Amino acid sequence: MTRNPPAEWKKNWDRLPGLVRDIIFVAAVVGCISLISQISLGIWTPMVAVESGSMVPNLNIGDIVLVQGIARTSVTTSEEGQASGHLAFNMPGDVILYRPYGKEKLGLFDALASLLGRTLPADKATPIIHRALKRVNRGEPMWEGGPAAPFAGYITKGDHNEVIDQRAGEIFGVANPSYLTDHPGSILPVGEGRWLDLDSGLTLFAVDNQTLVGTGISYLTPVREEWVIGVARFKVPYIGYLRLLPGMASNFLKEVLGGG
């Protein structure tokens, strides 16, 4: 008897429950999209939903942004764009997606934990999508009259923000000189003179022979090349609200139940 593999495969497929078939189909589609994205754009997950208004009016909350992986492109800063005429989202210079302080991206379980109101790991964060203004080398001032850069990297800013990311923060005080050595298991180096305190979620900065304790987007810290995930290329307006709705609903319920 001659076997007919396609017919046998279809017969076995039809035996599966409808929900299982749907899950397999969705997984296959997502896998194909991710594979095509990796081949063409150099990144597995190229679509990012804008979550804040820091890039208004050029990128709005709910916009879906298509990102090209940094391995497949290079960054043109605002300084370079002004000289060459290179524009991205209506202004000179590229808009980049980066991991603040080199923190890992939030995973699915982290996102679920956030919806449940649980504290997120201090070494993970939502990537920032801001414009690259200029490059600085180690020892150069991060802004006019500002402190020296501890290492080379990008100075970044949201188009709607008044100050650059490297000035958007707060210093709470000076750490005890022995703090770094007394807490080796909870201190994560992220660059020369910069550490994450995994216990408190704060950042430690070595500035002027002192170790300062503070917080911020990328406060007193240029964005290192290896922290850049990719460059924003296109946007689809407002579709990303579908991705943001669970978090928005969770925040609304917290405010209502908490009386705020």
Coordinates of C-alpha atoms in Angstrom, one line a residue:
M1 CA 0.0 0.0 0.0
T2 CA 1.4 3.4 -1.0
R3 CA 1.7 5.9 1.8
N4 CA 0.5 9.5 1.3
P5 CA 2.5 11.6 3.9
P6 CA 0.6 14.8 3.2
A7 CA -2.8 13.1 3.7
E8 CA -1.6 11.4 6.9
W9 CA -0.2 14.7 8.2
K10 CA -3.5 16.4 7.5
K11 CA -5.4 13.6 9.2
N12 CA -3.3 13.9 12.3
W13 CA -3.6 17.7 12.2
D14 CA -7.4 17.5 12.0
R15 CA -7.4 15.3 15.1
L16 CA -5.8 18.0 17.2
P17 CA -8.2 20.2 19.3
G18 CA -8.9 23.6 17.7
L19 CA -7.2 25.5 20.4
V20 CA -4.0 23.5 20.0
R21 CA -4.1 24.1 16.2
D22 CA -4.5 27.8 16.8
I23 CA -1.6 28.0 19.2
I24 CA 0.7 26.0 16.8
F25 CA -0.4 28.3 13.9
V26 CA 0.3 31.5 15.8
A27 CA 3.6 30.2 17.1
A28 CA 4.6 29.3 13.5
V29 CA 3.6 32.7 12.2
V30 CA 5.5 34.5 15.0
G31 CA 8.5 32.3 14.4
C32 CA 8.5 33.0 10.6
I33 CA 8.2 36.8 11.3
S34 CA 11.0 36.7 13.8
L35 CA 13.2 34.7 11.4
I36 CA 12.6 37.1 8.5
S37 CA 13.3 40.0 10.9
Q38 CA 16.5 38.6 12.0
I39 CA 17.6 38.0 8.4
S40 CA 16.6 41.3 7.0
L41 CA 16.9 43.7 10.0
G42 CA 19.4 41.8 12.3
I43 CA 17.0 41.7 15.2
W44 CA 14.5 39.1 16.4
T45 CA 11.9 41.5 17.8
P46 CA 12.0 44.6 15.5
M47 CA 8.7 46.2 16.6
V48 CA 8.6 48.4 19.7
A49 CA 5.6 50.2 21.2
V50 CA 6.2 53.7 22.4
E51 CA 5.2 53.9 26.0
S52 CA 5.9 57.6 27.0
G53 CA 5.5 61.1 25.6
S54 CA 9.2 61.9 25.6
M55 CA 9.5 61.9 21.8
V56 CA 6.3 63.8 21.0
P57 CA 5.4 65.0 18.4
N58 CA 7.6 62.8 16.3
L59 CA 6.8 59.6 18.1
N60 CA 3.6 59.4 20.1
I61 CA 2.4 57.0 22.8
G62 CA 1.0 53.9 21.1
D63 CA 3.1 54.2 18.0
I64 CA 4.7 51.0 16.8
V65 CA 8.3 51.6 15.7
L66 CA 10.3 49.3 13.4
V67 CA 13.9 49.0 14.6
Q68 CA 16.9 47.9 12.6
G69 CA 19.4 46.0 14.6
I70 CA 22.7 47.8 15.3
A71 CA 24.7 45.0 13.7
R72 CA 23.1 45.9 10.3
T73 CA 23.5 49.7 10.5
S74 CA 25.3 52.6 12.1
V75 CA 24.2 55.6 14.2
T76 CA 24.1 59.1 12.7
T77 CA 24.1 61.6 15.5
S78 CA 22.2 64.9 15.5
E79 CA 25.5 66.7 15.1
E80 CA 26.4 64.6 12.1
G81 CA 22.8 64.9 10.7
Q82 CA 22.9 68.7 10.8
A83 CA 26.1 68.7 8.8
S84 CA 24.9 66.0 6.2
G85 CA 21.2 66.7 6.1
H86 CA 20.3 63.3 7.5
L87 CA 16.8 63.4 9.1
A88 CA 15.0 60.8 11.1
F89 CA 11.4 61.4 12.3
N90 CA 11.5 65.1 11.2
M91 CA 14.8 66.0 13.0
P92 CA 18.5 65.6 12.4
G93 CA 20.1 62.5 13.7
D94 CA 19.0 58.9 14.4
V95 CA 16.5 57.8 17.0
I96 CA 18.0 54.8 18.8
L97 CA 16.7 52.1 21.1
Y98 CA 19.1 51.5 24.0
R99 CA 19.3 49.6 27.3
P100 CA 19.8 52.2 30.1
Y101 CA 23.0 51.4 32.1
G102 CA 23.2 48.2 30.0
K103 CA 20.3 46.7 31.8
E104 CA 18.7 43.6 30.2
K105 CA 15.3 44.0 28.6
L106 CA 12.2 42.9 30.5
G107 CA 11.0 39.4 29.6
L108 CA 7.5 38.1 29.4
F109 CA 7.4 37.0 33.0
D110 CA 8.8 40.3 34.1
A111 CA 6.0 42.0 32.3
L112 CA 3.4 39.8 33.9
A113 CA 5.0 40.5 37.3
S114 CA 4.7 44.2 36.6
L115 CA 1.0 43.9 35.8
L116 CA 0.6 42.2 39.2
G117 CA 2.3 45.1 40.9
R118 CA 5.4 43.2 41.8
T119 CA 8.8 44.9 42.0
L120 CA 11.0 44.4 38.9
P121 CA 14.6 43.2 39.1
A122 CA 17.0 46.1 39.4
D123 CA 19.2 44.8 36.5
K124 CA 16.3 44.9 34.0
A125 CA 14.5 47.8 32.4
T126 CA 12.3 48.8 29.5
P127 CA 14.6 50.0 26.6
I128 CA 14.6 53.8 26.0
I129 CA 13.9 55.2 22.5
H130 CA 15.5 58.6 22.2
R131 CA 17.6 60.6 19.8
A132 CA 21.4 60.3 19.6
L133 CA 22.7 63.9 19.9
K134 CA 26.4 63.4 19.7
R135 CA 29.3 61.0 20.6
V136 CA 31.7 61.8 23.4
N137 CA 35.0 60.2 24.2
R138 CA 36.2 59.3 27.6
G139 CA 37.2 62.5 29.5
E140 CA 35.2 64.8 27.3
P141 CA 32.5 66.9 29.0
M142 CA 29.0 65.3 28.6
W143 CA 27.6 68.8 28.1
E144 CA 29.0 72.3 28.2
G145 CA 30.5 72.8 31.6
G146 CA 29.4 69.4 32.6
P147 CA 31.4 66.5 34.2
A148 CA 33.7 64.3 32.1
A149 CA 32.4 61.2 30.5
P150 CA 33.6 58.1 32.3
F151 CA 33.8 56.2 29.0
A152 CA 32.9 56.8 25.3
G153 CA 29.3 56.8 24.3
Y154 CA 26.3 58.7 23.0
I155 CA 24.6 61.7 24.6
T156 CA 20.8 61.2 24.1
K157 CA 17.6 63.1 24.5
G158 CA 13.8 62.7 24.0
D159 CA 12.6 65.3 21.5
H160 CA 10.0 66.5 23.9
N161 CA 12.2 66.6 27.0
E162 CA 13.9 69.8 28.2
V163 CA 17.2 68.2 29.2
I164 CA 19.4 65.4 27.9
D165 CA 19.2 62.0 29.5
Q166 CA 22.6 62.4 31.1
R167 CA 21.2 65.4 33.1
A168 CA 17.8 63.8 33.8
G169 CA 18.3 62.4 37.3
E170 CA 18.8 63.1 40.9
I171 CA 21.6 62.6 43.4
F172 CA 20.5 61.4 46.9
G173 CA 23.8 61.6 48.7
V174 CA 27.3 60.2 49.0
A175 CA 27.9 56.4 49.6
N176 CA 30.0 55.2 52.4
P177 CA 33.6 54.6 51.0
S178 CA 33.4 50.9 52.0
Y179 CA 29.9 50.3 50.5
L180 CA 31.1 48.8 47.2
T181 CA 33.5 46.3 49.0
D182 CA 31.0 45.5 51.7
H183 CA 28.2 44.4 49.3
P184 CA 30.0 42.5 46.5
G185 CA 27.0 40.3 45.8
S186 CA 24.6 43.2 45.1
I187 CA 26.8 45.6 43.2
L188 CA 26.9 45.2 39.4
P189 CA 29.5 47.1 37.4
V190 CA 28.1 48.6 34.2
G191 CA 31.1 50.6 33.1
E192 CA 34.1 52.4 34.5
G193 CA 32.9 54.3 37.6
R194 CA 29.3 53.2 37.3
W195 CA 27.5 50.5 39.3
L196 CA 24.0 49.2 39.8
D197 CA 22.9 48.5 43.4
L198 CA 20.7 45.4 42.9
D199 CA 19.3 45.7 46.4
S200 CA 18.0 49.3 46.2
G201 CA 17.7 49.7 42.4
L202 CA 19.8 52.9 42.6
T203 CA 22.9 53.7 40.6
L204 CA 26.3 54.5 42.0
F205 CA 28.5 57.1 40.3
A206 CA 32.2 57.7 40.8
V207 CA 32.6 61.5 40.4
D208 CA 35.3 63.8 41.8
N209 CA 36.8 61.1 44.1
Q210 CA 33.4 60.4 45.6
T211 CA 30.8 57.7 45.1
L212 CA 27.4 59.3 44.6
V213 CA 24.1 57.5 44.9
G214 CA 21.3 58.5 42.5
T215 CA 18.8 57.6 39.9
G216 CA 17.8 58.7 36.4
I217 CA 17.3 57.6 32.8
S218 CA 21.0 57.5 31.9
Y219 CA 22.1 60.0 34.5
L220 CA 25.8 61.1 34.3
T221 CA 26.3 58.2 31.9
P222 CA 26.8 58.2 28.1
V223 CA 25.1 55.3 26.2
R224 CA 27.8 52.8 25.3
E225 CA 27.9 51.3 21.8
E226 CA 27.1 47.8 23.2
W227 CA 24.0 49.1 24.9
V228 CA 22.4 50.3 21.6
I229 CA 19.9 47.7 20.4
G230 CA 19.1 49.4 17.1
V231 CA 18.0 52.4 15.1
A232 CA 14.4 53.3 14.6
R233 CA 13.4 53.4 10.9
F234 CA 9.6 53.6 10.5
K235 CA 6.5 54.0 12.6
V236 CA 2.9 52.9 12.5
P237 CA 0.8 55.4 14.4
Y238 CA -1.1 54.2 17.5
I239 CA -1.4 50.5 16.8
G240 CA 0.9 49.9 19.8
Y241 CA -2.0 50.8 22.1
L242 CA -3.1 47.1 21.8
R243 CA 0.3 46.2 23.3
L244 CA 0.0 48.8 26.1
L245 CA -3.6 48.3 27.1
P246 CA -2.9 45.6 29.7
G247 CA -0.5 47.8 31.6
M248 CA -2.8 50.8 31.3
A249 CA -5.7 48.8 32.7
S250 CA -3.5 47.5 35.5
N251 CA -2.4 51.0 36.5
F252 CA -6.0 52.3 36.4
L253 CA -7.1 49.5 38.7
K254 CA -4.3 50.2 41.1
E255 CA -5.3 53.8 41.3
V256 CA -9.0 53.0 41.8
L257 CA -8.4 50.3 44.4
G258 CA -5.7 52.3 46.1
G259 CA -7.9 55.4 46.3
G260 CA -5.5 57.4 44.2

